[in-house]
mmCIF file of C-alpha atoms in Angstrom:
data_model
loop_
_atom_site.group_PDB
_atom_site.id
_atom_site.type_symbol
_atom_site.label_atom_id
_atom_site.label_comp_id
_atom_site.label_asym_id
_atom_site.label_seq_id
_atom_site.Cartn_x
_atom_site.Cartn_y
_atom_site.Cartn_z
ATOM 1 C CA MET A 1 0.099 -0.057 0.168
ATOM 2 C CA ARG A 2 2.935 2.542 0.752
ATOM 3 C CA ARG A 3 4.363 1.846 -2.603
ATOM 4 C CA LEU A 4 1.132 2.154 -4.338
ATOM 5 C CA GLU A 5 -0.135 5.463 -2.645
ATOM 6 C CA PRO A 6 1.930 7.858 -4.607
ATOM 7 C CA LEU A 7 0.343 6.504 -7.694
ATOM 8 C CA LEU A 8 -3.023 6.513 -6.830
ATOM 9 C CA GLY A 9 -3.551 10.252 -6.704
ATOM 10 C CA PRO A 10 -2.621 10.682 -10.266
ATOM 11 C CA ALA A 11 -4.303 7.574 -11.481
ATOM 12 C CA THR A 12 -7.575 8.793 -9.694
ATOM 13 C CA PHE A 13 -7.322 12.063 -11.386
ATOM 14 C CA VAL A 14 -6.888 10.527 -14.756
ATOM 15 C CA ALA A 15 -9.769 8.057 -14.158
ATOM 16 C CA MET A 16 -12.033 10.820 -12.945
ATOM 17 C CA LEU A 17 -11.540 12.768 -16.074
ATOM 18 C CA ALA A 18 -11.961 9.934 -18.435
ATOM 19 C CA ALA A 19 -15.366 8.930 -16.606
ATOM 20 C CA LEU A 20 -16.695 12.515 -16.662
ATOM 21 C CA TRP A 21 -15.659 12.544 -20.354
ATOM 22 C CA TRP A 22 -17.327 9.304 -21.106
ATOM 23 C CA VAL A 23 -20.593 10.329 -19.178
ATOM 24 C CA PHE A 24 -21.119 13.793 -20.382
ATOM 25 C CA MET A 25 -19.891 13.482 -23.860
ATOM 26 C CA VAL A 26 -20.069 9.894 -25.217
ATOM 27 C CA VAL A 27 -23.017 8.409 -23.734
ATOM 28 C CA PRO A 28 -26.340 9.090 -25.279
ATOM 29 C CA THR A 29 -28.960 10.508 -23.551
ATOM 30 C CA GLU A 30 -31.457 7.659 -22.179
ATOM 31 C CA ALA A 31 -34.859 7.877 -24.328
ATOM 32 C CA GLN A 32 -37.201 7.575 -21.091
ATOM 33 C CA MET A 33 -35.533 9.426 -18.223
ATOM 34 C CA GLY A 34 -33.455 11.908 -20.289
ATOM 35 C CA ILE A 35 -30.327 13.824 -18.999
ATOM 36 C CA VAL A 36 -31.025 12.920 -15.353
ATOM 37 C CA GLN A 37 -30.097 9.443 -15.951
ATOM 38 C CA ARG A 38 -26.701 10.193 -16.326
ATOM 39 C CA ILE A 39 -26.343 10.157 -12.470
ATOM 40 C CA PHE A 40 -26.796 6.468 -12.589
ATOM 41 C CA TYR A 41 -23.027 5.865 -13.538
ATOM 42 C CA PHE A 42 -21.874 7.527 -10.477
ATOM 43 C CA HIS A 43 -24.778 6.341 -8.236
ATOM 44 C CA VAL A 44 -24.345 2.688 -9.170
ATOM 45 C CA ALA A 45 -20.508 2.948 -8.915
ATOM 46 C CA SER A 46 -20.722 4.479 -5.549
ATOM 47 C CA ALA A 47 -22.897 1.859 -4.385
ATOM 48 C CA TRP A 48 -20.506 -0.910 -5.614
ATOM 49 C CA VAL A 49 -17.589 0.839 -3.968
ATOM 50 C CA ALA A 50 -19.491 1.102 -0.548
ATOM 51 C CA PHE A 51 -20.295 -2.481 -0.415
ATOM 52 C CA GLY A 52 -16.685 -3.229 -1.405
ATOM 53 C CA GLY A 53 -15.568 -1.222 1.401
ATOM 54 C CA PHE A 54 -18.017 -2.833 3.808
ATOM 55 C CA PHE A 55 -16.699 -6.204 2.646
ATOM 56 C CA THR A 56 -13.173 -5.039 3.346
ATOM 57 C CA VAL A 57 -14.392 -3.963 7.042
ATOM 58 C CA ALA A 58 -15.690 -7.474 7.674
ATOM 59 C CA GLY A 59 -12.700 -9.051 6.361
ATOM 60 C CA ALA A 60 -10.194 -7.013 8.033
ATOM 61 C CA SER A 61 -12.029 -7.356 11.220
ATOM 62 C CA ALA A 62 -12.044 -11.072 10.982
ATOM 63 C CA VAL A 63 -8.513 -10.962 10.895
ATOM 64 C CA TYR A 64 -8.174 -8.641 13.688
ATOM 65 C CA LEU A 65 -10.080 -11.023 15.946
ATOM 66 C CA TRP A 66 -8.062 -13.952 14.668
ATOM 67 C CA LYS A 67 -4.636 -12.416 14.963
ATOM 68 C CA GLY A 68 -5.024 -9.309 16.874
ATOM 69 C CA SER A 69 -3.174 -7.389 13.852
ATOM 70 C CA PRO A 70 -3.029 -3.462 14.521
ATOM 71 C CA GLY A 71 -2.683 -3.133 10.777
ATOM 72 C CA ALA A 72 -6.012 -5.004 10.101
ATOM 73 C CA ASP A 73 -7.893 -2.710 12.656
ATOM 74 C CA ARG A 74 -6.502 0.429 10.906
ATOM 75 C CA LEU A 75 -7.726 -1.143 7.592
ATOM 76 C CA ALA A 76 -11.126 -1.776 8.978
ATOM 77 C CA ILE A 77 -11.382 1.649 10.384
ATOM 78 C CA ALA A 78 -10.116 3.424 7.225
ATOM 79 C CA SER A 79 -12.458 1.151 5.146
ATOM 80 C CA ALA A 80 -15.429 1.771 7.239
ATOM 81 C CA GLU A 81 -15.008 5.605 6.922
ATOM 82 C CA VAL A 82 -14.566 5.633 2.982
ATOM 83 C CA GLY A 83 -17.598 2.970 3.120
ATOM 84 C CA VAL A 84 -19.822 5.302 4.793
ATOM 85 C CA LEU A 85 -18.721 8.221 2.578
ATOM 86 C CA PHE A 86 -19.572 6.374 -0.545
ATOM 87 C CA CYS A 87 -22.829 5.067 1.104
ATOM 88 C CA THR A 88 -23.815 8.617 1.905
ATOM 89 C CA LEU A 89 -23.177 9.431 -1.728
ATOM 90 C CA VAL A 90 -25.553 6.875 -2.921
ATOM 91 C CA LEU A 91 -28.200 8.215 -0.501
ATOM 92 C CA VAL A 92 -27.575 11.626 -1.750
ATOM 93 C CA THR A 93 -27.553 10.827 -5.525
ATOM 94 C CA GLY A 94 -30.534 8.465 -5.446
ATOM 95 C CA PRO A 95 -33.255 11.212 -4.371
ATOM 96 C CA ILE A 96 -31.602 13.483 -7.019
ATOM 97 C CA TRP A 97 -32.299 10.838 -9.531
ATOM 98 C CA ALA A 98 -35.715 9.769 -8.163
ATOM 99 C CA ARG A 99 -37.567 13.305 -7.926
ATOM 100 C CA PRO A 100 -37.812 13.687 -11.650
ATOM 101 C CA ILE A 101 -38.890 10.040 -12.339
ATOM 102 C CA TRP A 102 -40.852 9.057 -9.379
ATOM 103 C CA GLY A 103 -42.029 12.595 -8.443
ATOM 104 C CA VAL A 104 -40.835 12.280 -4.905
ATOM 105 C CA TRP A 105 -37.467 12.846 -3.199
ATOM 106 C CA TRP A 106 -37.826 9.667 -0.985
ATOM 107 C CA THR A 107 -39.902 6.756 -0.583
ATOM 108 C CA TRP A 108 -39.537 3.838 1.941
ATOM 109 C CA ASP A 109 -38.767 1.233 -0.777
ATOM 110 C CA PRO A 110 -37.208 -2.057 0.478
ATOM 111 C CA ARG A 111 -33.870 -1.287 -1.001
ATOM 112 C CA LEU A 112 -33.621 2.131 0.109
ATOM 113 C CA THR A 113 -34.718 1.222 3.510
ATOM 114 C CA MET A 114 -32.216 -1.498 3.811
ATOM 115 C CA THR A 115 -29.308 0.813 2.517
ATOM 116 C CA VAL A 116 -30.203 3.428 4.937
ATOM 117 C CA ILE A 117 -29.872 0.605 7.671
ATOM 118 C CA LEU A 118 -26.579 -0.626 6.228
ATOM 119 C CA TRP A 119 -25.433 3.260 6.514
ATOM 120 C CA ALA A 120 -26.733 3.389 10.081
ATOM 121 C CA ILE A 121 -24.745 0.179 11.105
ATOM 122 C CA TYR A 122 -21.358 1.337 9.841
ATOM 123 C CA ALA A 123 -22.148 5.046 11.021
ATOM 124 C CA GLY A 124 -22.693 3.418 14.525
ATOM 125 C CA TYR A 125 -19.254 1.459 14.091
ATOM 126 C CA LEU A 126 -17.407 4.603 13.519
ATOM 127 C CA MET A 127 -19.150 6.223 16.307
ATOM 128 C CA LEU A 128 -17.982 3.310 18.690
ATOM 129 C CA ARG A 129 -14.385 3.548 17.392
ATOM 130 C CA ALA A 130 -14.469 7.473 17.964
ATOM 131 C CA PHE A 131 -15.878 7.689 21.365
ATOM 132 C CA GLY A 132 -15.374 4.156 22.824
ATOM 133 C CA GLY A 133 -11.707 4.907 23.504
ATOM 134 C CA ASP A 134 -8.650 3.078 22.968
ATOM 135 C CA ASP A 135 -9.572 -0.066 24.931
ATOM 136 C CA ASP A 136 -9.021 -3.391 23.112
ATOM 137 C CA GLY A 137 -12.478 -4.702 24.150
ATOM 138 C CA VAL A 138 -14.091 -1.809 22.160
ATOM 139 C CA ALA A 139 -12.099 -2.666 19.163
ATOM 140 C CA ARG A 140 -13.379 -6.272 19.412
ATOM 141 C CA TYR A 141 -16.905 -5.223 19.909
ATOM 142 C CA ALA A 142 -16.587 -2.952 16.711
ATOM 143 C CA ALA A 143 -15.034 -5.804 14.786
ATOM 144 C CA VAL A 144 -18.025 -7.948 15.424
ATOM 145 C CA LEU A 145 -20.189 -5.107 14.415
ATOM 146 C CA GLY A 146 -18.119 -4.797 11.369
ATOM 147 C CA ILE A 147 -18.729 -8.391 10.639
ATOM 148 C CA VAL A 148 -22.392 -8.760 11.334
ATOM 149 C CA GLY A 149 -23.385 -5.445 9.437
ATOM 150 C CA VAL A 150 -21.911 -6.897 6.044
ATOM 151 C CA LEU A 151 -24.794 -9.382 6.083
ATOM 152 C CA ASP A 152 -27.097 -6.472 5.065
ATOM 153 C CA ILE A 153 -25.623 -6.349 1.608
ATOM 154 C CA PRO A 154 -27.050 -9.656 0.349
ATOM 155 C CA VAL A 155 -30.509 -8.364 1.538
ATOM 156 C CA ILE A 156 -30.238 -5.290 -0.428
ATOM 157 C CA ARG A 157 -28.991 -7.233 -3.591
ATOM 158 C CA VAL A 158 -32.151 -9.219 -3.672
ATOM 159 C CA SER A 159 -34.685 -6.915 -2.065
ATOM 160 C CA VAL A 160 -36.087 -5.587 -5.336
ATOM 161 C CA ARG A 161 -36.820 -9.224 -6.723
ATOM 162 C CA LEU A 162 -38.062 -10.625 -3.146
ATOM 163 C CA LEU A 163 -39.941 -7.782 -1.746
ATOM 164 C CA HIS A 164 -41.136 -6.244 -4.930
ATOM 165 C CA GLY A 165 -40.029 -2.612 -4.599
ATOM 166 C CA ILE A 166 -40.232 0.243 -6.932
ATOM 167 C CA HIS A 167 -36.463 0.687 -7.244
ATOM 168 C CA PRO A 168 -35.515 -0.029 -10.763
ATOM 169 C CA SER A 169 -33.306 -2.921 -11.846
ATOM 170 C CA VAL A 170 -31.127 -1.401 -14.527
ATOM 171 C CA LEU A 171 -28.200 -3.911 -14.773
ATOM 172 C CA SER A 172 -30.396 -7.158 -15.014
ATOM 173 C CA ARG A 173 -34.231 -6.993 -15.377
ATOM 174 C CA PRO A 174 -36.648 -9.786 -14.412
ATOM 175 C CA GLU A 175 -37.916 -10.259 -17.896
ATOM 176 C CA GLY A 176 -34.226 -10.676 -19.024
ATOM 177 C CA GLY A 177 -31.739 -8.302 -20.830
ATOM 178 C CA THR A 178 -30.290 -5.236 -19.398
ATOM 179 C CA GLY A 179 -31.412 -1.420 -19.217
ATOM 180 C CA LEU A 180 -28.138 -0.321 -20.732
ATOM 181 C CA VAL A 181 -29.015 -0.917 -24.143
ATOM 182 C CA ASP A 182 -26.067 0.889 -25.629
ATOM 183 C CA PRO A 183 -22.675 -0.642 -25.243
ATOM 184 C CA SER A 184 -21.346 2.718 -24.477
ATOM 185 C CA MET A 185 -23.420 2.898 -21.473
ATOM 186 C CA ARG A 186 -21.938 -0.247 -20.124
ATOM 187 C CA THR A 187 -18.417 1.218 -20.779
ATOM 188 C CA ALA A 188 -19.254 4.241 -18.994
ATOM 189 C CA LEU A 189 -20.455 2.360 -16.092
ATOM 190 C CA TYR A 190 -17.152 0.414 -15.897
ATOM 191 C CA VAL A 191 -14.994 3.623 -16.319
ATOM 192 C CA SER A 192 -16.779 5.525 -13.438
ATOM 193 C CA SER A 193 -16.556 2.175 -11.179
ATOM 194 C CA LEU A 194 -12.943 2.243 -11.940
ATOM 195 C CA ALA A 195 -12.515 5.972 -11.123
ATOM 196 C CA MET A 196 -14.539 5.554 -7.979
ATOM 197 C CA LEU A 197 -12.565 2.315 -6.915
ATOM 198 C CA LEU A 198 -9.335 4.214 -7.282
ATOM 199 C CA LEU A 199 -10.727 7.325 -5.337
ATOM 200 C CA ALA A 200 -11.730 4.847 -2.465
ATOM 201 C CA GLY A 201 -8.281 3.117 -2.433
ATOM 202 C CA TRP A 202 -6.365 6.322 -2.334
ATOM 203 C CA LEU A 203 -8.642 7.550 0.563
ATOM 204 C CA VAL A 204 -8.112 4.399 2.489
ATOM 205 C CA ALA A 205 -4.524 4.610 2.073
ATOM 206 C CA LEU A 206 -4.314 8.157 3.254
ATOM 207 C CA ARG A 207 -6.485 7.336 6.307
ATOM 208 C CA MET A 208 -4.389 4.172 7.195
ATOM 209 C CA ARG A 209 -1.296 6.291 7.166
ATOM 210 C CA ALA A 210 -2.953 8.912 9.244
ATOM 211 C CA GLU A 211 -4.238 6.276 11.747
ATOM 212 C CA ARG A 212 -0.579 4.961 11.871
ATOM 213 C CA LEU A 213 0.909 8.141 12.441
ATOM 214 C CA ALA A 214 -1.583 8.926 15.271
ATOM 215 C CA THR A 215 -0.544 5.518 16.763
ATOM 216 C CA GLU A 216 3.093 6.451 16.811
ATOM 217 C CA VAL A 217 2.396 9.820 18.247
ATOM 218 C CA ALA A 218 0.340 8.654 20.881
ATOM 219 C CA ALA A 219 3.174 5.990 21.735
ATOM 220 C CA LEU A 220 5.690 8.749 21.787
ATOM 221 C CA ARG A 221 3.586 10.827 24.058
ATOM 222 C CA ARG A 222 3.195 8.007 26.615
ATOM 223 C CA ALA A 223 6.971 7.415 26.567
ATOM 224 C CA VAL A 224 7.544 11.121 27.331
ATOM 225 C CA GLU A 225 5.015 11.233 30.103
ATOM 226 C CA GLU A 226 6.615 7.970 31.633
ATOM 227 C CA ARG A 227 10.093 9.761 31.587
ATOM 228 C CA GLY A 228 8.585 12.526 33.428
#
């Protein structure tokens, strides 16, 4: 991660420019929803990255519970922060897209409701880490929460089909096929997802470095206080 960190910033910048160019200059305007549909490429990409971040929290938390690795704990914290950030983007861009299409900013659709619950779980994780102190027991309780919380993601994935919500299923439709009829639409989604993934990786690397430096500063402060 330390070797890749200097490359992530420039790579993210280039990927973001490519995504913006592809979404606003190449992709055709969707026939039914119009120009507002272009937010889809960032909305879905943010959701994928948020889910990836929360899966990383679960994996890193499992390693921390197993081996007690401080590095795994730092990765879990950083991934939770970035995951909550991108989940917030999902909850913000969704209503912007929904207002012209559904006529309302928000509705308690099953997928939307489960996404809010997912956001609340990991927001609670971050609050526990922020206000629970440096006790190992708090870190372990948070790790368990980070693992359990990820179980909400499969529920979100199948909620449209099982609970018959009104949230559209664009990538794969129940009747077959996909809503991305033009090949450039799929390319735009992939490019946007790559840009969001690089951004998330860069932010995680920066947060892990900040956590590592904070730990070293705290250790130095304790050493100074012990010497008097």
